[in-house]
Short mmCIF file of C-alpha atoms and ligand atoms in Angstrom, two decimals:
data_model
loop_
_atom_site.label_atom_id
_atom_site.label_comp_id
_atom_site.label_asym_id
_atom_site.label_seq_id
_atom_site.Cartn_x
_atom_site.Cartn_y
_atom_site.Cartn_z
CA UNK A 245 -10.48 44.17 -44.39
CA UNK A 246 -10.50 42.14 -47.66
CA UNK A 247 -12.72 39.50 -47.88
CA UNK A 248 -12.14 36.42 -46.66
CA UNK A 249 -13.17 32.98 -48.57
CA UNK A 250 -15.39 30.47 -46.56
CA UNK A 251 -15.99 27.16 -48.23
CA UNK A 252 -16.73 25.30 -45.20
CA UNK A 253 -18.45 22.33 -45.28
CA UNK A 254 -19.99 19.56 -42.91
CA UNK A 255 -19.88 20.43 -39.35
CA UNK A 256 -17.37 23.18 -39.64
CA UNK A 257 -19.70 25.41 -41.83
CA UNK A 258 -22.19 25.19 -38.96
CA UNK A 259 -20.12 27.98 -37.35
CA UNK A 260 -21.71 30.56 -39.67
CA UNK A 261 -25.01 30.44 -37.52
CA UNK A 262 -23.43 30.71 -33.84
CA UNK A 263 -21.56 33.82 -35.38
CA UNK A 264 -24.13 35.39 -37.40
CA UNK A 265 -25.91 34.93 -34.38
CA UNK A 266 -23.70 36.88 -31.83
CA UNK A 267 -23.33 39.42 -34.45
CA UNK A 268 -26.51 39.90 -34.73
CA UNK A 269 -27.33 39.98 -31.11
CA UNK A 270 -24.66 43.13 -31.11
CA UNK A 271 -26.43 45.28 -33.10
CA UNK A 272 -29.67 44.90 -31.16
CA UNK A 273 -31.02 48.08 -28.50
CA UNK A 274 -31.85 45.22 -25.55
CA UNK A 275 -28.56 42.89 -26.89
CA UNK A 276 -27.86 40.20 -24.28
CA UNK A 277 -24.04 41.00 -24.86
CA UNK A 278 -21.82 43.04 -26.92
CA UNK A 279 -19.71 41.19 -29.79
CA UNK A 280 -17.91 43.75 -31.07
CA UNK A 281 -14.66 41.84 -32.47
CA UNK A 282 -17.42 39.21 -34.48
CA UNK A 283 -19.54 42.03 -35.61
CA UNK A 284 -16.22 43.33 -36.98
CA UNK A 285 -15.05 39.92 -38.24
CA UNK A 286 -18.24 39.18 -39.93
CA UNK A 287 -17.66 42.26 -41.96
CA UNK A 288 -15.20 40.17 -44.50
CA UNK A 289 -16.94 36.58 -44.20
CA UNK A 290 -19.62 35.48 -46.53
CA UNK A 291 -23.13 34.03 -45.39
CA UNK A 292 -23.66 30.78 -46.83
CA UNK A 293 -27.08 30.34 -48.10
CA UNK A 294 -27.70 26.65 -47.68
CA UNK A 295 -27.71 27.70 -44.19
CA UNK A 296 -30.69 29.34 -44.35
CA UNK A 297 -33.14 26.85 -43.58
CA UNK A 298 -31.91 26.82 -40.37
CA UNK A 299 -31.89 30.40 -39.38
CA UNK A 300 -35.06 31.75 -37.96
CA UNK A 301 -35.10 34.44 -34.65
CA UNK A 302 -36.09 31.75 -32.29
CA UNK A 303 -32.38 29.86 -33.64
CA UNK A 304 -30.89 33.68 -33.29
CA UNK A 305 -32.64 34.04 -30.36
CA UNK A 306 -31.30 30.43 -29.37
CA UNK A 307 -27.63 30.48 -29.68
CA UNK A 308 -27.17 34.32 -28.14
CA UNK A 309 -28.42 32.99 -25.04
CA UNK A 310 -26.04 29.92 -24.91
CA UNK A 311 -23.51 32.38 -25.66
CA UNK A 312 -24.95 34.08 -22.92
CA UNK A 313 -24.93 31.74 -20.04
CA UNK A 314 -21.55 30.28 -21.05
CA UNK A 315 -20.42 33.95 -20.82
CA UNK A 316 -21.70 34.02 -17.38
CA UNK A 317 -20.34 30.73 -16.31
CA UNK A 318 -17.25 31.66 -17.53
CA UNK A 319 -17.51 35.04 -15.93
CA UNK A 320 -18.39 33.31 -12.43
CA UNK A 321 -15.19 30.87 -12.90
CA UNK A 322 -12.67 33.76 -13.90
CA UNK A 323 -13.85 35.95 -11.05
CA UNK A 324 -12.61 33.27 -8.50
CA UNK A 325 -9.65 32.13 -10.38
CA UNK A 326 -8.52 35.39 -12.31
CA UNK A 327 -5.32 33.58 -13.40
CA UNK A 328 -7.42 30.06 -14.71
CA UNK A 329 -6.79 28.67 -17.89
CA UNK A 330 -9.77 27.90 -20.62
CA UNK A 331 -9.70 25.88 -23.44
CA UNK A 332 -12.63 25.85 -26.01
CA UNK A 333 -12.95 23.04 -27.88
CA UNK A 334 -14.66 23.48 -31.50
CA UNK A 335 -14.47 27.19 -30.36
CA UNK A 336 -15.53 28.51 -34.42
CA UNK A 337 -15.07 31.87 -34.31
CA UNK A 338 -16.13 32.56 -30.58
CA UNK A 339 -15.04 35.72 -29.76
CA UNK A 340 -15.67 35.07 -25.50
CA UNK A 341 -12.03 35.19 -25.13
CA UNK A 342 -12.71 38.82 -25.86
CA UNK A 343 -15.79 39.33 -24.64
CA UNK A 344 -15.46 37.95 -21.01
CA UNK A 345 -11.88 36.37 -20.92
CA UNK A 346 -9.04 38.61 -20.91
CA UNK A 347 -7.93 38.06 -17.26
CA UNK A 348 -7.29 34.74 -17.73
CA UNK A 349 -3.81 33.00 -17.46
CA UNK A 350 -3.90 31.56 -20.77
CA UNK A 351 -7.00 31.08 -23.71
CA UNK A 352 -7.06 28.45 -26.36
CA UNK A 353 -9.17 28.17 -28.84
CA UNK A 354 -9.31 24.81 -30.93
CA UNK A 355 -10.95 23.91 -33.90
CA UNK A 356 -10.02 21.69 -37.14
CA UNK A 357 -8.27 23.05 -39.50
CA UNK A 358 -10.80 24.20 -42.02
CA UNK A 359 -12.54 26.68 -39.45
CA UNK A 360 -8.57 27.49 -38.32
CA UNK A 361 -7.41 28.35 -41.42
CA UNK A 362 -10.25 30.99 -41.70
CA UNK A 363 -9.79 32.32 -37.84
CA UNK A 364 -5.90 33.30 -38.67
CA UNK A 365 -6.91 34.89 -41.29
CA UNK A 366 -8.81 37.67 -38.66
CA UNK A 367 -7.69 37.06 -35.36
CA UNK A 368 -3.85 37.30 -33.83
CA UNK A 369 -2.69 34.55 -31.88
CA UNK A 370 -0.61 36.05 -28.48
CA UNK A 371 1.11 34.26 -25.24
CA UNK A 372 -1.95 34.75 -23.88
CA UNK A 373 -4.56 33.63 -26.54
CA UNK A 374 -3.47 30.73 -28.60
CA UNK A 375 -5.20 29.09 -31.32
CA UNK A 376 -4.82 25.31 -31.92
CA UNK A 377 -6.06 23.75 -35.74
CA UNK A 378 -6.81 20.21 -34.40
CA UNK A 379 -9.69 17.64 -33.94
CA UNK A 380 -10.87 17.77 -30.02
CA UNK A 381 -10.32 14.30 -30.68
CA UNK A 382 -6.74 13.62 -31.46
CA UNK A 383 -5.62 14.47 -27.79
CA UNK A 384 -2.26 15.44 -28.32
CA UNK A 385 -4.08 18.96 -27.99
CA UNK A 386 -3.78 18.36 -23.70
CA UNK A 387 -0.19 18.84 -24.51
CA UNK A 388 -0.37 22.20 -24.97
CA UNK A 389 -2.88 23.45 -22.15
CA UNK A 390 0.18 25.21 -19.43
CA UNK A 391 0.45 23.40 -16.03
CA UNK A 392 -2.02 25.05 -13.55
CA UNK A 393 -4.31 23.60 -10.34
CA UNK A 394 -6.94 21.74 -11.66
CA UNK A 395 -9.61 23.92 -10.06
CA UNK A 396 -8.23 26.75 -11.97
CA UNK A 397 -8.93 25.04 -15.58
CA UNK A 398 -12.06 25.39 -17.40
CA UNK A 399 -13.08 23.33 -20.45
CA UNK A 400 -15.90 24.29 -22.62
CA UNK A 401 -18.07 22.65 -25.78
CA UNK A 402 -20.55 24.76 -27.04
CA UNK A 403 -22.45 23.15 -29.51
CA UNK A 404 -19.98 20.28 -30.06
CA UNK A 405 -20.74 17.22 -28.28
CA UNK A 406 -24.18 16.32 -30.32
CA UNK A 407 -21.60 16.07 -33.48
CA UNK A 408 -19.78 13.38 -31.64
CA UNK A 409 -20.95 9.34 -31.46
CA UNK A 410 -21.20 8.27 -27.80
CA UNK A 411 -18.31 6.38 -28.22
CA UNK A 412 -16.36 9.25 -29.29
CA UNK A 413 -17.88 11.45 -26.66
CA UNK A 414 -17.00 8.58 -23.67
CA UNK A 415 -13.45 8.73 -25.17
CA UNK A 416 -13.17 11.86 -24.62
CA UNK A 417 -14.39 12.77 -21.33
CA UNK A 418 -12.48 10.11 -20.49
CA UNK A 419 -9.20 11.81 -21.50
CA UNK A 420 -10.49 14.53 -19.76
CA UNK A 421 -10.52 13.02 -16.28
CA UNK A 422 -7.42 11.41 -16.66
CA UNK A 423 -5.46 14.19 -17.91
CA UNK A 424 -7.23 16.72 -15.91
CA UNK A 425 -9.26 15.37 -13.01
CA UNK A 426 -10.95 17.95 -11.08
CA UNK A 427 -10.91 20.40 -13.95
CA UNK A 428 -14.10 22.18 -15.05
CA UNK A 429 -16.07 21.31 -18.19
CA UNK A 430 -19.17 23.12 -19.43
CA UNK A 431 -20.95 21.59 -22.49
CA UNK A 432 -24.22 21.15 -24.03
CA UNK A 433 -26.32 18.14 -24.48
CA UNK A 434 -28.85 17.86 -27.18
CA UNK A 435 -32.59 15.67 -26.42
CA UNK A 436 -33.25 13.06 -28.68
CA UNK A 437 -36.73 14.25 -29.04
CA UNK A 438 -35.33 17.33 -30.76
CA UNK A 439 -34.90 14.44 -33.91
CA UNK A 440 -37.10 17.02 -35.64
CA UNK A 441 -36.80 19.10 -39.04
CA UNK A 442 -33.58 21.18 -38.34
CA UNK A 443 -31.43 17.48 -37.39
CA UNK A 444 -33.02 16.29 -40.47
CA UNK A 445 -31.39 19.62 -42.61
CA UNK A 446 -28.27 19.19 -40.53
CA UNK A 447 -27.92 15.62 -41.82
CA UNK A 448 -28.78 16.81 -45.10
CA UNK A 449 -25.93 19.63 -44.98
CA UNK A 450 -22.99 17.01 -43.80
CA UNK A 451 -23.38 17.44 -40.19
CA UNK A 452 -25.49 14.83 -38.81
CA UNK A 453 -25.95 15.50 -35.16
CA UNK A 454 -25.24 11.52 -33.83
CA UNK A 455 -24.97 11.77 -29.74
CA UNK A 456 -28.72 12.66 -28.92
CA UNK A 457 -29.80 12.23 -25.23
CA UNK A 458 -32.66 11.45 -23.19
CA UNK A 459 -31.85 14.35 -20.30
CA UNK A 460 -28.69 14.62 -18.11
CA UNK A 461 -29.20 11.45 -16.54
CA UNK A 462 -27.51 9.83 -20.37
CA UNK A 463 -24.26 11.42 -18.87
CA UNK A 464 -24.59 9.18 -15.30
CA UNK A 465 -21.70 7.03 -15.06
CA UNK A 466 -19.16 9.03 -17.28
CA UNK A 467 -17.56 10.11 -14.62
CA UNK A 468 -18.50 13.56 -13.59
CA UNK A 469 -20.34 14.94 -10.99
CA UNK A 470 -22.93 17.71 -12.24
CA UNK A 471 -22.59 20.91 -10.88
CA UNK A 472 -25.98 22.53 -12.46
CA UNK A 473 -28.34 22.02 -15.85
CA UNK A 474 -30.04 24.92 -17.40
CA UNK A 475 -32.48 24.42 -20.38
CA UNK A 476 -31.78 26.49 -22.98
CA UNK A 477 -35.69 26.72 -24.01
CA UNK A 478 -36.47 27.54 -20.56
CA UNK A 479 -33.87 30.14 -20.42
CA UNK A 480 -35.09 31.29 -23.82
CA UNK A 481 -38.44 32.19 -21.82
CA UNK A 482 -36.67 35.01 -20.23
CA UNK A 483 -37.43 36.98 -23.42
CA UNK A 484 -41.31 36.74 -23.91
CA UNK A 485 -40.99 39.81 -26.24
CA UNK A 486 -38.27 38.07 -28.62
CA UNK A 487 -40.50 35.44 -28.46
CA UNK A 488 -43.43 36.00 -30.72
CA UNK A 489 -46.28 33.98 -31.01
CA UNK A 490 -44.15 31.06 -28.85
CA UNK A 491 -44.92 33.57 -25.82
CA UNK A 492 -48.03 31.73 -25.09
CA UNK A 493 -46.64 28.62 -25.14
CA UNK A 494 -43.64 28.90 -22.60
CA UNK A 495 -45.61 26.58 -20.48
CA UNK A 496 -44.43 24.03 -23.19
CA UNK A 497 -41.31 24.14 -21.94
CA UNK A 498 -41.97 22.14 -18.83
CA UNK A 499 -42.67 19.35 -20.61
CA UNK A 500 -39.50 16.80 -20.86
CA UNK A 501 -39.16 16.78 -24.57
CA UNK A 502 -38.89 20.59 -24.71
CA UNK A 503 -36.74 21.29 -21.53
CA UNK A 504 -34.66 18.36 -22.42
CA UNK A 505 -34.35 19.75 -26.18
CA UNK A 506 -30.79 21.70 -25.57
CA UNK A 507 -29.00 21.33 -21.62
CA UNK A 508 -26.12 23.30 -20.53
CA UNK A 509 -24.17 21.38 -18.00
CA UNK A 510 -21.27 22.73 -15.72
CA UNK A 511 -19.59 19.22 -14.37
CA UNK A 512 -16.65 18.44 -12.15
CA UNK A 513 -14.39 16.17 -13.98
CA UNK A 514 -13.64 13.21 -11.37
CA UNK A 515 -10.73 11.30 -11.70
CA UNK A 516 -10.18 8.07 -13.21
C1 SAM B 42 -22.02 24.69 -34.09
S1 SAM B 42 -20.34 25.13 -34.31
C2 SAM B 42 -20.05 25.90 -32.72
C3 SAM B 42 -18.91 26.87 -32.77
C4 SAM B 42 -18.72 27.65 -31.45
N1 SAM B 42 -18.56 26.78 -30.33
C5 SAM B 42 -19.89 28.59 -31.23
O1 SAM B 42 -20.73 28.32 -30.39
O2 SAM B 42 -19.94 29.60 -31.95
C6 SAM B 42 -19.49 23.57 -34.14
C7 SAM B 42 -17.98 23.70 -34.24
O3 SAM B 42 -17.39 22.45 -33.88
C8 SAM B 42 -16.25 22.27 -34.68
N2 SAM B 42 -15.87 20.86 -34.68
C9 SAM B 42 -16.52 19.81 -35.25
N3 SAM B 42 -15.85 18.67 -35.04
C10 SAM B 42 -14.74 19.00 -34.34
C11 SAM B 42 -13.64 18.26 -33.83
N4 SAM B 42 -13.54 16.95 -34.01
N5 SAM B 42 -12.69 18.92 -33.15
C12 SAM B 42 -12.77 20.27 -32.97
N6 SAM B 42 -13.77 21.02 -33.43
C13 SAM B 42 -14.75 20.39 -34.12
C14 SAM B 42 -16.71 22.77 -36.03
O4 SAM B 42 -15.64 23.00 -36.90
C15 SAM B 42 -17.47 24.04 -35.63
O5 SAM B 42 -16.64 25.15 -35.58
#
């Protein structure tokens, strides 16, 4: 496959560490998951070194398992609604549709245009798994998602929402609900303690992370009813021996500045 040109920037080029991530988490003897389709992918795209102040095996370590436990929620949702419909907003270049979602009714993957651009260049769009070069935020995109119950459609943000101001994140779960109350939506929630040196190289690098929380309480009253929270540093604790040195300090991850660092949330969209 020729190579293909990435001169992302901002928040879009921020992609290049979830995917080196799965693809690295491929190649491994006790991999969490198989990403075949990015490991192929990743073949043609270039690393961008400016990233590299942000990589480090914990970060690796990090984003495989949120890929992992969306997988599984995902997983979980498709094996009681086979036919349900998913939509992942600023999807990047996930490759879950492959990994976990091929039963599904319908897939869409959305992103803006510069990370869009680059996906069509490697991945076929099909009836089944459609690709949509828009901002989450211009919601013309509910257009498109096909007519099905609303228990049956499942909305994910993986590493998204933190990009987002509150006001901009209120907007649009509150789109959400009114479009499609009931509905599923699985998304991550960053701690405001995490205000540490990797949000300060994010800022520097164009994407400032701007809708930090406290815990999951910052999301009472936005009208959803939480279904479960996992902490990803917690869940990262699963894996003493991919932890190095950190092994001895899982205990750390009690305390409410390191639990609350990264949440994964599964809500219930209630309606307006
Ligand atoms: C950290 S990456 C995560 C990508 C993917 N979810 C993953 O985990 O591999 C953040 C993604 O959000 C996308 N993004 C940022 N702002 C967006 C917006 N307004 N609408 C849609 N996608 C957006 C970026 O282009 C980028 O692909």
């Amino acid at each position: 496959m020729a190579q293909v040109l990435t001169q992302l920037t901002g928040v879009p080029r921020t992609m290049l560490m979830t995917t080196r991530a799965r693809v690295e988490e491929h190649q491994r003897a006790d991999a969490l998951f198989r990403d075949p389709k990015a490991f192929e992918w990743w073949q043609s795209i270039a690393w961008d070194s400016k990233l590299d102040r942000l990589w480090s095996p914990i970060s690796q370590l990090s984003w495989a398992v949120r890929a992992h436990i969306f997988d599984q929620m995902v997983q979980r949702h498709l094996a009681t609604h086979p036919d349900a419909v998913v939509v992942e907003l600023g999807a990047g270049l996930s490759t879950r549709y492959y990994r976990v979602g091929q039963r599904c009714q319908c897939w869409i993957d959305l992103d803006l245009p510069a990370v869009m651009n680059l996906r069509r260049q490697l991945d076929q769009e099909t009836a089944q798994h459609r690709l949509i070069s828009q901002s989450a935020l211009d919601f013309s995109w509910m257009d498109a998602v096909p007519n099905c119950p609303p228990e049956k459609l499942l909305i994910l943000a993986e590493g998204l929402l933190m990009y987002f101001t509150l006001e901009q994140v209120q907007q649009l779960i509150q789109q959400l609900r009114q479009r499609f109350p009931h509905a599923t939506f699985l998304f991550e929630i960053i701690g405001g303690a995490s205000k540490g040196r990797a949000a300060k190289v994010l800022a520097e690098l164009g994407a400032p992370m701007q809708w930090l929380v406290k815990d999951e309480h910052d999301v009472d009253g936005m009208g959803l009813t939480i279904a479960q929270v996992r902490s990803l540093l917690q869940e990262n604790c699963r894996y003493p021996d991919r932890l190095g040195a950190l092994r001895w300090f899982t205990w750390m991850t009690k305390l409410p500045a390191f639990r609350n660092a990264s949440l994964l949330l599964e809500a219930k969209l209630l309606p307006l």
